Amino acid sequence: MTEFDRIRSVVPTGLWIDGAETDALAGGTFTVHDPATGDTLATVADATAADAKRALDSAVAAQSSWAATSPRERAAVLRRAWELLTERTEELALLMTLEMGKTLAESRGEVAYGGEFLRWFSEEAVRIGGRYADAPAGTGRILVKQQPVGPCLAITPWNFPLAMGTRKIGPALAAGCTVIVKPAEDTPLTMLALARVFAEAGLPAGVLSVLPASDAAGVTAPLLADDRLRKVTFTGSTRVGKILLRQAADTVLRTSMELGGNAPFIVFEDADLEQALAGVMLAKMRNGGEACTAANRIYVHNSLRAEFAARLAERMGALRLGPGYAPDTDLGPLINERQRGSVAALVDDAVEAGAVLRTGGKAVDGPGYFFEPTVLDEVPRTARIHREEIFGPVAAIYGFDTEDEVIALANDTEYGLAAYFYTQNLDRALRVSDALEAGMVGVNRGVISDPAAPFGGVKQSGLGSEGGSEGIHEYLDTKYVAFTR
Ligand code: ADP
């Protein structure tokens, strides 16, 4: 019996449309793999444009009745879904580890983190405010209210198969919107399992659909072109985000974009070195480095750099590689061969440019898509790795001498998602957090994600915020009602 057989019975493998599992109209399927072995895990229905239309028809049909439910009813469904998700932590964590590769501990953490968006937005559903004012000229009354945007399309990535979905579905449902999810082709199973959880939690048919597809654009482009869709919310690469923004222009869709990052992680000369090392292990290695918030450029003051690199290499070199579901594994495989090839190419390019390899550096032979935990020191800033998102277990360290120099370096990128720095000086902490061009800044902290805080980027890292009290407004339109006196 394989690991997957233990949970097979609770995982839908059809499309999820109108509250039930269904085959694709064209009858196609595609396979999902275990990245630790390359073996096939499951065969999943493959949606096409015809299925997308079916899903949108059902979302449109359900939209007005869902919007008309009371905030308390919507909150209750979200709360029940959070409870069910939490009860099923072990099955969902195993499922996520099997299709995505991260360790079971990380997957359990994602069930808790991803679930928290459902609880948080169940609490926000009842706090959608409005405004009343008398017109200054005395001629009328001003009423301002918030209404659901309408049917939304959520396109999600493979790195957090659950949380990137709940971060969109939670606020959308709380606001009164219906949602169609197009999960990543590498990891559709977790989202299908979530759809079933919502059905059991009492979500009416049609409010949530899930469309796994091997041809993403084949499903999403017709939806974006259909003027019954009112919003697209996306997490993924900046490249694909730009394609979606162009398509969204034609129907003037509301958009939320969580795109790529190139996070700086700065260790000033007055940092607590031990704390900074613990922080960089989290900022770099959370999710095996496959996170858009991952520390991509580690700038360490030249007075500390050599010691920092040596101690980080010791910690990284001690990580045990293996399947995420095996006991004692610290680091699982990368998602697929393409991703591993791209990490390897960045490392090779950096070493060729003159970077010093302190540990790791290579792909691991054998089945699965493993890459050694790697530390590169004294990386020349001309190397590609300084500009490009790594998305793997590779720490690239650069030296610097002054605060002004490192702030300029940190900001010299088209991205602006997360940034981290370590200092014991309060003035500097405030000054640097103001100066960094990033949507999120971690001060003496290697993990910043929190369902109660607004997650989002500036520059080419995105548009809008997810989580916090801000997150629900991405799914609400403002309506002004002019009343006579
Ligand atoms: P990554 O580099 O993390 O794989 P992508 O941006 O390629 O990120 O993928 C994120 C999501 O976007 C996935 O669900 C993927 O299927 C989807 N996607 C990829 N290309 C397109 C496209 N042209 N149109 C719509 N969705 C796409």
Coordinates of C-alpha atoms and ligand atoms in Angstrom, one line a residue:
M1 CA 0.0 0.0 0.0
T2 CA 1.5 3.4 -1.0
E3 CA 1.3 6.5 1.1
F4 CA -1.4 7.8 -1.4
D5 CA -3.6 4.8 -1.0
R6 CA -4.1 5.7 2.7
I7 CA -5.9 8.9 1.7
R8 CA -7.1 8.1 -1.8
S9 CA -10.7 7.7 -0.7
V10 CA -11.0 11.3 0.6
V11 CA -9.5 13.0 -2.5
P12 CA -11.7 13.9 -5.4
T13 CA -10.0 13.5 -8.8
G14 CA -12.8 14.9 -11.0
L15 CA -13.5 18.5 -11.7
W16 CA -15.5 20.2 -9.0
I17 CA -18.5 22.0 -10.5
D18 CA -21.9 22.9 -9.1
G19 CA -21.2 21.3 -5.8
A20 CA -20.2 17.9 -7.1
E21 CA -17.3 15.9 -8.7
T22 CA -17.7 15.5 -12.5
D23 CA -15.7 14.4 -15.5
A24 CA -14.4 16.9 -18.0
L25 CA -16.8 17.3 -20.9
A26 CA -14.1 16.3 -23.4
G27 CA -13.2 13.3 -21.2
G28 CA -9.5 14.2 -20.8
T29 CA -7.3 13.5 -17.8
F30 CA -3.7 14.3 -16.8
T31 CA -1.4 12.9 -14.2
V32 CA -0.1 14.3 -10.9
H33 CA 3.3 13.2 -9.7
D34 CA 5.1 12.6 -6.4
P35 CA 8.2 14.9 -6.8
A36 CA 10.1 12.7 -4.4
T37 CA 10.0 9.7 -6.8
G38 CA 8.6 11.0 -10.1
D39 CA 5.9 8.3 -9.8
T40 CA 2.3 8.9 -10.8
L41 CA 0.1 9.7 -7.8
A42 CA -3.2 10.2 -9.4
T43 CA -5.0 10.8 -12.7
V44 CA -7.1 14.0 -12.6
A45 CA -9.9 15.3 -14.9
D46 CA -8.5 17.8 -17.3
A47 CA -10.8 20.9 -17.7
T48 CA -11.1 22.7 -21.0
A49 CA -13.0 25.8 -22.1
A50 CA -16.3 24.0 -22.2
D51 CA -15.9 23.1 -18.5
A52 CA -14.9 26.7 -17.7
K53 CA -18.2 27.8 -19.2
R54 CA -20.1 25.3 -17.1
A55 CA -18.3 26.5 -14.0
L56 CA -19.0 30.1 -14.8
D57 CA -22.7 29.4 -15.6
S58 CA -23.0 27.8 -12.1
A59 CA -21.1 30.7 -10.4
V60 CA -23.3 33.2 -12.1
A61 CA -26.5 31.3 -11.2
A62 CA -25.4 31.1 -7.5
Q63 CA -24.0 34.7 -7.3
S64 CA -27.1 36.7 -6.3
S65 CA -28.4 34.2 -3.7
W66 CA -24.9 33.9 -2.1
A67 CA -24.6 37.6 -2.0
A68 CA -28.0 37.8 -0.4
T69 CA -27.1 35.5 2.5
S70 CA -26.4 37.2 5.8
P71 CA -22.9 37.9 6.8
R72 CA -23.5 35.6 9.8
E73 CA -24.5 32.7 7.5
R74 CA -21.4 33.2 5.3
A75 CA -19.2 33.4 8.5
A76 CA -20.7 30.2 9.8
V77 CA -19.8 28.3 6.6
L78 CA -16.3 29.6 6.7
R79 CA -16.0 28.7 10.3
R80 CA -17.2 25.2 9.8
A81 CA -14.8 24.8 6.9
W82 CA -12.0 25.9 9.1
E83 CA -13.0 23.3 11.8
L84 CA -13.3 20.5 9.2
L85 CA -9.9 21.4 7.7
T86 CA -8.3 21.4 11.1
E87 CA -9.9 18.0 12.0
R88 CA -8.4 16.6 8.7
T89 CA -4.9 18.1 9.2
E90 CA -3.1 14.7 8.9
E91 CA -4.8 13.6 5.7
L92 CA -4.4 17.0 4.1
A93 CA -0.9 17.4 5.2
L94 CA 0.0 14.0 3.7
L95 CA -1.8 14.9 0.5
M96 CA 0.1 18.2 0.2
T97 CA 3.4 16.5 0.9
L98 CA 2.7 13.9 -1.7
E99 CA 1.9 16.2 -4.5
M100 CA 4.2 19.1 -3.6
G101 CA 7.2 17.5 -1.8
K102 CA 7.5 19.7 1.3
T103 CA 8.0 17.9 4.7
L104 CA 5.0 16.8 6.7
A105 CA 5.9 19.3 9.4
E106 CA 5.7 22.1 6.8
S107 CA 2.5 20.7 5.3
R108 CA 0.9 20.6 8.8
G109 CA 2.0 24.2 9.2
E110 CA 0.3 25.1 5.9
V111 CA -3.0 23.4 7.0
A112 CA -2.9 25.6 10.1
Y113 CA -1.8 28.7 8.2
G114 CA -4.1 28.1 5.2
G115 CA -7.0 27.3 7.5
E116 CA -6.5 30.4 9.5
F117 CA -7.6 32.5 6.5
L118 CA -11.0 30.8 6.7
R119 CA -11.3 31.6 10.4
W120 CA -10.0 35.1 10.0
F121 CA -12.4 36.0 7.2
S122 CA -15.3 34.3 9.0
E123 CA -14.6 37.0 11.6
E124 CA -14.3 39.7 9.0
A125 CA -17.5 38.8 7.1
V126 CA -19.5 40.5 9.9
R127 CA -17.5 43.7 9.8
I128 CA -18.0 44.9 6.3
G129 CA -18.7 48.6 7.1
G130 CA -20.3 51.5 5.3
R131 CA -20.5 55.2 5.8
Y132 CA -23.1 57.9 6.2
A133 CA -22.5 61.7 5.8
D134 CA -24.5 64.8 5.2
A135 CA -23.5 66.6 2.0
P136 CA -21.5 69.7 2.9
A137 CA -23.7 71.9 0.8
G138 CA -26.7 70.7 2.8
T139 CA -28.4 69.4 -0.3
G140 CA -28.4 65.7 0.3
R141 CA -27.2 62.6 2.3
I142 CA -24.3 60.5 1.3
L143 CA -24.6 56.7 1.8
V144 CA -21.6 54.5 1.0
K145 CA -21.9 50.8 1.1
Q146 CA -19.8 47.8 0.0
Q147 CA -21.1 45.1 -2.3
P148 CA -19.6 41.9 -3.5
V149 CA -17.7 42.2 -6.8
G150 CA -19.3 39.2 -8.3
P151 CA -18.0 35.9 -9.8
C152 CA -14.2 35.7 -9.3
L153 CA -11.5 33.5 -10.9
A154 CA -8.6 32.5 -8.6
I155 CA -5.5 31.2 -10.3
T156 CA -3.1 29.6 -7.7
P157 CA 0.5 28.3 -7.7
W158 CA 1.9 24.9 -6.6
N159 CA 4.2 26.1 -3.8
F160 CA 1.4 26.5 -1.2
P161 CA -1.3 24.4 -2.7
L162 CA -3.8 25.1 0.2
A163 CA -2.9 28.5 1.6
M164 CA -2.7 30.4 -1.7
G165 CA -6.3 29.1 -2.3
T166 CA -7.8 29.9 1.1
R167 CA -6.2 33.4 1.1
K168 CA -8.4 34.1 -1.9
I169 CA -11.4 31.9 -1.3
G170 CA -11.8 33.0 2.4
P171 CA -12.2 36.8 1.7
A172 CA -14.2 36.2 -1.6
L173 CA -16.8 34.0 0.1
A174 CA -16.9 36.3 3.2
A175 CA -17.6 39.3 0.9
G176 CA -20.4 37.4 -0.9
C177 CA -18.6 36.5 -4.1
T178 CA -18.7 33.1 -6.0
V179 CA -15.3 31.7 -6.9
I180 CA -13.8 29.5 -9.6
V181 CA -10.3 28.2 -8.8
K182 CA -7.8 27.0 -11.4
P183 CA -5.2 25.3 -9.2
A184 CA -1.6 24.7 -10.5
E185 CA -1.3 21.6 -12.7
D186 CA 1.4 20.2 -10.4
T187 CA -0.8 20.3 -7.3
P188 CA -4.5 20.2 -8.0
L189 CA -5.4 17.5 -5.4
T190 CA -5.3 19.7 -2.3
M191 CA -7.7 22.2 -3.8
L192 CA -10.1 19.4 -4.8
A193 CA -10.0 18.1 -1.2
L194 CA -10.7 21.6 0.0
A195 CA -13.8 21.9 -2.3
R196 CA -15.1 18.8 -0.7
V197 CA -14.5 20.3 2.8
F198 CA -16.5 23.3 1.8
A199 CA -19.4 21.2 0.5
E200 CA -19.5 19.4 3.8
A201 CA -19.4 22.7 5.6
G202 CA -22.6 23.7 3.9
L203 CA -21.5 25.9 1.0
P204 CA -24.2 26.0 -1.6
A205 CA -23.6 24.4 -5.0
G206 CA -22.1 26.7 -7.6
V207 CA -20.4 29.1 -5.1
L208 CA -17.0 27.3 -5.4
S209 CA -15.7 25.4 -8.4
V210 CA -12.3 23.9 -9.0
L211 CA -10.9 23.3 -12.5
P212 CA -7.7 21.3 -12.7
A213 CA -6.3 21.7 -16.2
S214 CA -3.1 20.8 -18.1
D215 CA -3.6 23.8 -20.3
A216 CA -4.0 26.7 -17.9
A217 CA -4.6 29.4 -20.5
G218 CA -7.1 27.2 -22.4
V219 CA -9.4 27.4 -19.3
T220 CA -8.6 30.9 -18.0
A221 CA -8.5 33.0 -21.2
P222 CA -12.2 32.2 -22.1
L223 CA -13.2 33.0 -18.6
L224 CA -11.4 36.4 -18.6
A225 CA -13.0 37.2 -21.9
D226 CA -16.5 36.5 -20.6
D227 CA -18.0 39.7 -19.2
R228 CA -19.9 37.8 -16.6
L229 CA -16.7 37.3 -14.7
R230 CA -15.9 40.3 -12.5
K231 CA -12.5 39.7 -11.0
V232 CA -9.3 37.7 -11.4
T233 CA -7.0 37.1 -8.5
F234 CA -3.7 35.5 -9.2
T235 CA -0.6 34.2 -7.3
G236 CA 2.3 33.2 -9.5
S237 CA 5.1 34.5 -11.7
T238 CA 5.3 38.1 -12.8
R239 CA 5.5 36.9 -16.4
V240 CA 2.0 35.2 -16.2
G241 CA 0.7 38.1 -14.1
K242 CA 1.4 40.5 -16.9
I243 CA -0.4 38.2 -19.4
L244 CA -3.5 38.1 -17.1
L245 CA -3.4 41.9 -16.6
R246 CA -3.4 42.4 -20.4
Q247 CA -6.3 40.0 -20.8
A248 CA -8.1 41.6 -17.9
A249 CA -7.9 45.0 -19.6
D250 CA -10.4 43.9 -22.3
T251 CA -13.2 43.4 -19.9
V252 CA -11.9 46.0 -17.3
L253 CA -11.8 43.3 -14.6
R254 CA -10.9 43.9 -11.0
T255 CA -7.5 42.3 -10.4
S256 CA -5.4 41.2 -7.5
M257 CA -1.8 40.1 -8.3
E258 CA 0.7 38.4 -6.0
L259 CA 3.7 38.0 -8.2
G260 CA 7.4 37.2 -7.9
G261 CA 9.9 38.6 -5.5
N262 CA 13.7 39.1 -5.0
A263 CA 13.7 39.6 -1.3
P264 CA 16.8 41.2 0.3
F265 CA 17.9 39.9 3.7
I266 CA 20.2 42.4 5.3
V267 CA 22.5 41.7 8.3
F268 CA 23.9 45.0 9.7
E269 CA 27.1 45.2 11.7
D270 CA 25.0 45.7 14.9
A271 CA 22.8 42.6 14.4
D272 CA 22.5 39.7 16.8
L273 CA 24.3 37.2 14.7
E274 CA 22.8 34.1 16.2
Q275 CA 19.3 35.6 15.8
A276 CA 20.1 36.6 12.1
L277 CA 21.3 33.0 11.4
A278 CA 18.1 31.5 12.8
G279 CA 16.1 34.1 10.8
V280 CA 17.8 33.4 7.5
M281 CA 17.2 29.7 7.9
L282 CA 13.5 30.5 8.0
A283 CA 13.5 33.2 5.4
K284 CA 15.6 31.1 3.1
M285 CA 14.4 27.6 3.8
R286 CA 10.8 27.8 4.6
N287 CA 9.0 25.7 2.0
G288 CA 12.4 24.5 0.8
G289 CA 13.1 27.9 -0.6
E290 CA 10.1 27.7 -2.9
A291 CA 8.4 30.8 -1.7
C292 CA 8.0 34.3 -3.3
T293 CA 9.0 35.8 0.1
A294 CA 12.2 33.7 0.3
A295 CA 15.5 35.6 1.1
N296 CA 16.9 35.8 -2.4
R297 CA 19.8 38.2 -1.8
I298 CA 21.6 37.9 1.6
Y299 CA 23.6 41.1 2.2
V300 CA 25.9 40.7 5.2
H301 CA 28.1 43.5 6.5
N302 CA 31.7 42.8 5.5
S303 CA 32.8 42.7 9.2
L304 CA 30.5 39.7 9.8
R305 CA 30.3 38.1 6.3
A306 CA 32.9 35.4 6.5
E307 CA 31.7 34.1 9.9
F308 CA 28.0 34.3 8.8
A309 CA 28.7 32.3 5.7
A310 CA 30.7 29.6 7.5
R311 CA 28.0 29.2 10.2
L312 CA 25.2 29.2 7.6
A313 CA 27.0 26.6 5.5
E314 CA 27.2 24.4 8.7
R315 CA 23.5 24.6 9.3
M316 CA 22.5 24.1 5.6
G317 CA 25.0 21.2 5.2
A318 CA 23.4 19.4 8.2
L319 CA 19.9 19.4 6.6
R320 CA 18.8 15.8 5.8
L321 CA 17.3 15.4 2.3
G322 CA 14.5 12.9 1.6
P323 CA 10.9 12.5 0.7
G324 CA 8.8 14.9 2.8
Y325 CA 6.8 12.0 4.2
A326 CA 9.8 10.1 5.5
P327 CA 10.7 10.6 9.2
D328 CA 13.7 12.8 9.9
T329 CA 13.6 14.6 6.5
D330 CA 14.4 18.3 6.8
L331 CA 14.2 19.1 3.1
G332 CA 12.1 17.6 0.4
P333 CA 12.5 17.6 -3.4
L334 CA 11.8 20.5 -5.7
I335 CA 8.5 20.5 -7.5
N336 CA 9.7 19.2 -10.9
E337 CA 12.7 18.7 -13.2
R338 CA 12.2 22.1 -14.8
Q339 CA 12.4 23.9 -11.5
R340 CA 15.5 21.9 -10.5
G341 CA 17.1 22.6 -13.8
S342 CA 16.5 26.3 -13.3
V343 CA 18.0 26.3 -9.8
A344 CA 21.1 24.4 -11.0
A345 CA 21.6 26.8 -13.9
L346 CA 21.6 29.8 -11.5
V347 CA 24.1 28.1 -9.2
D348 CA 26.4 27.2 -12.1
D349 CA 26.2 30.7 -13.5
A350 CA 27.1 32.2 -10.1
V351 CA 30.1 29.8 -9.6
E352 CA 31.3 30.6 -13.1
A353 CA 31.1 34.3 -12.3
G354 CA 33.3 33.8 -9.3
A355 CA 31.0 32.9 -6.3
V356 CA 32.6 30.7 -3.6
L357 CA 30.7 27.5 -3.0
R358 CA 30.6 26.9 0.8
T359 CA 28.3 23.8 0.7
G360 CA 26.1 21.9 -1.7
G361 CA 25.9 23.0 -5.3
K362 CA 24.5 20.1 -7.2
A363 CA 21.4 18.1 -8.1
V364 CA 21.2 14.8 -6.3
D365 CA 21.2 11.6 -8.5
G366 CA 18.4 9.1 -8.4
P367 CA 14.6 9.4 -8.5
G368 CA 13.0 12.6 -7.4
Y369 CA 13.9 16.2 -8.0
F370 CA 16.4 16.8 -5.1
F371 CA 18.9 19.6 -4.9
E372 CA 21.5 19.9 -2.2
P373 CA 21.1 22.8 0.3
T374 CA 23.7 25.3 -1.0
V375 CA 25.5 28.3 0.3
L376 CA 27.3 30.6 -2.2
D377 CA 29.5 33.3 -0.7
E378 CA 31.1 36.5 -2.2
V379 CA 28.7 36.2 -5.1
P380 CA 29.4 38.8 -7.8
R381 CA 26.5 41.1 -8.3
T382 CA 26.7 40.6 -12.0
A383 CA 25.6 36.9 -11.6
R384 CA 22.1 36.1 -12.7
I385 CA 21.2 34.9 -9.2
H386 CA 21.3 38.5 -8.0
R387 CA 18.5 39.6 -10.3
E388 CA 16.4 36.4 -10.7
E389 CA 14.2 34.5 -8.2
I390 CA 15.9 31.3 -7.1
F391 CA 12.9 29.3 -5.8
G392 CA 15.2 26.6 -4.3
P393 CA 17.4 25.8 -1.3
V394 CA 20.3 28.1 -2.3
A395 CA 21.6 30.9 -0.1
A396 CA 23.5 33.6 -2.0
I397 CA 25.6 35.9 0.2
Y398 CA 26.9 39.4 -0.8
G399 CA 29.1 41.7 1.3
F400 CA 28.4 45.4 1.9
D401 CA 30.0 48.3 3.9
T402 CA 27.4 51.1 4.4
E403 CA 23.7 51.5 5.1
D404 CA 23.2 53.7 2.1
E405 CA 25.0 51.3 -0.1
V406 CA 22.9 48.3 1.0
I407 CA 19.6 50.2 0.8
A408 CA 20.4 51.2 -2.8
L409 CA 21.3 47.6 -3.6
A410 CA 18.2 46.2 -1.9
N411 CA 16.0 48.5 -3.9
D412 CA 17.7 48.0 -7.2
T413 CA 15.2 45.5 -8.5
E414 CA 11.9 45.6 -10.4
Y415 CA 10.4 43.5 -7.5
G416 CA 9.1 44.8 -4.2
L417 CA 7.5 41.9 -2.2
A418 CA 9.3 41.1 1.1
A419 CA 12.5 42.5 2.6
Y420 CA 14.2 41.5 5.9
F421 CA 16.9 43.1 8.0
Y422 CA 18.6 42.6 11.3
T423 CA 19.8 45.4 13.6
Q424 CA 19.8 46.2 17.3
N425 CA 19.5 49.9 16.6
L426 CA 16.0 51.3 16.9
D427 CA 16.7 54.4 14.8
R428 CA 18.1 52.3 12.1
A429 CA 15.2 49.9 12.3
L430 CA 12.7 52.7 11.6
R431 CA 14.8 54.4 9.0
V432 CA 15.5 51.3 7.0
S433 CA 12.0 50.0 7.1
D434 CA 10.9 53.3 5.7
A435 CA 13.5 53.2 2.9
L436 CA 13.0 49.7 1.6
E437 CA 10.8 49.5 -1.5
A438 CA 8.8 46.4 -0.4
G439 CA 5.2 45.7 0.5
M440 CA 6.3 43.8 3.6
V441 CA 9.3 44.2 5.8
G442 CA 10.6 41.8 8.5
V443 CA 12.6 43.4 11.3
N444 CA 14.7 40.9 13.2
R445 CA 12.2 38.3 11.9
G446 CA 12.5 35.7 9.2
V447 CA 8.8 34.9 8.8
I448 CA 6.3 37.6 8.0
S449 CA 3.2 35.8 6.7
D450 CA 0.3 36.2 9.0
P451 CA -3.4 35.9 8.1
A452 CA -4.2 39.0 10.2
A453 CA -1.7 41.2 8.2
P454 CA -1.9 42.5 4.7
F455 CA 0.3 40.4 2.4
G456 CA 1.2 42.1 -0.9
G457 CA 3.9 43.6 -3.0
V458 CA 4.8 46.9 -4.7
K459 CA 6.5 47.5 -8.1
Q460 CA 6.3 44.4 -10.3
S461 CA 5.6 42.2 -7.3
G462 CA 1.9 42.9 -7.5
L463 CA -1.3 44.7 -6.9
G464 CA -3.5 44.5 -3.8
S465 CA -3.3 42.8 -0.4
E466 CA -4.4 39.4 0.9
G467 CA -5.2 38.9 4.6
G468 CA -5.7 41.4 7.3
S469 CA -8.7 43.7 7.4
E470 CA -7.5 44.9 3.9
G471 CA -8.0 41.5 2.2
I472 CA -11.8 41.5 2.0
H473 CA -11.8 44.8 0.2
E474 CA -10.3 43.2 -2.8
Y475 CA -13.6 41.4 -3.2
L476 CA -15.9 44.4 -2.6
D477 CA -17.0 47.3 -4.8
T478 CA -17.9 50.6 -3.3
K479 CA -21.3 52.0 -4.0
Y480 CA -22.4 55.6 -3.3
V481 CA -26.0 56.2 -2.9
A482 CA -27.1 59.9 -3.1
F483 CA -30.1 60.6 -1.0
T484 CA -32.1 63.7 -1.1
R485 CA -32.7 65.5 2.2
Ligands
ADP1 P1 5.3 29.2 -11.3 O1 6.4 29.8 -12.0 O2 5.2 29.3 -9.8 O3 4.9 27.8 -11.8 P2 3.2 30.3 -12.9 O4 3.0 31.8 -12.9 O5 3.8 29.7 -14.1 O6 4.1 30.1 -11.6 O7 1.9 29.5 -12.5 C1 1.0 29.9 -11.5 C2 -0.4 29.6 -11.9 O8 -0.7 30.2 -13.2 C3 -0.6 28.1 -12.2 O9 -1.9 27.7 -11.8 C4 -0.5 28.0 -13.7 O10 -1.2 26.9 -14.2 C5 -1.1 29.3 -14.1 N1 -0.7 29.7 -15.5 C6 0.5 29.6 -16.1 N2 0.4 30.2 -17.3 C7 -0.8 30.7 -17.4 C8 -1.4 31.5 -18.5 N3 -0.8 31.8 -19.6 N4 -2.7 31.9 -18.2 C9 -3.4 31.6 -17.1 N5 -2.8 30.9 -16.1 C10 -1.5 30.5 -16.3

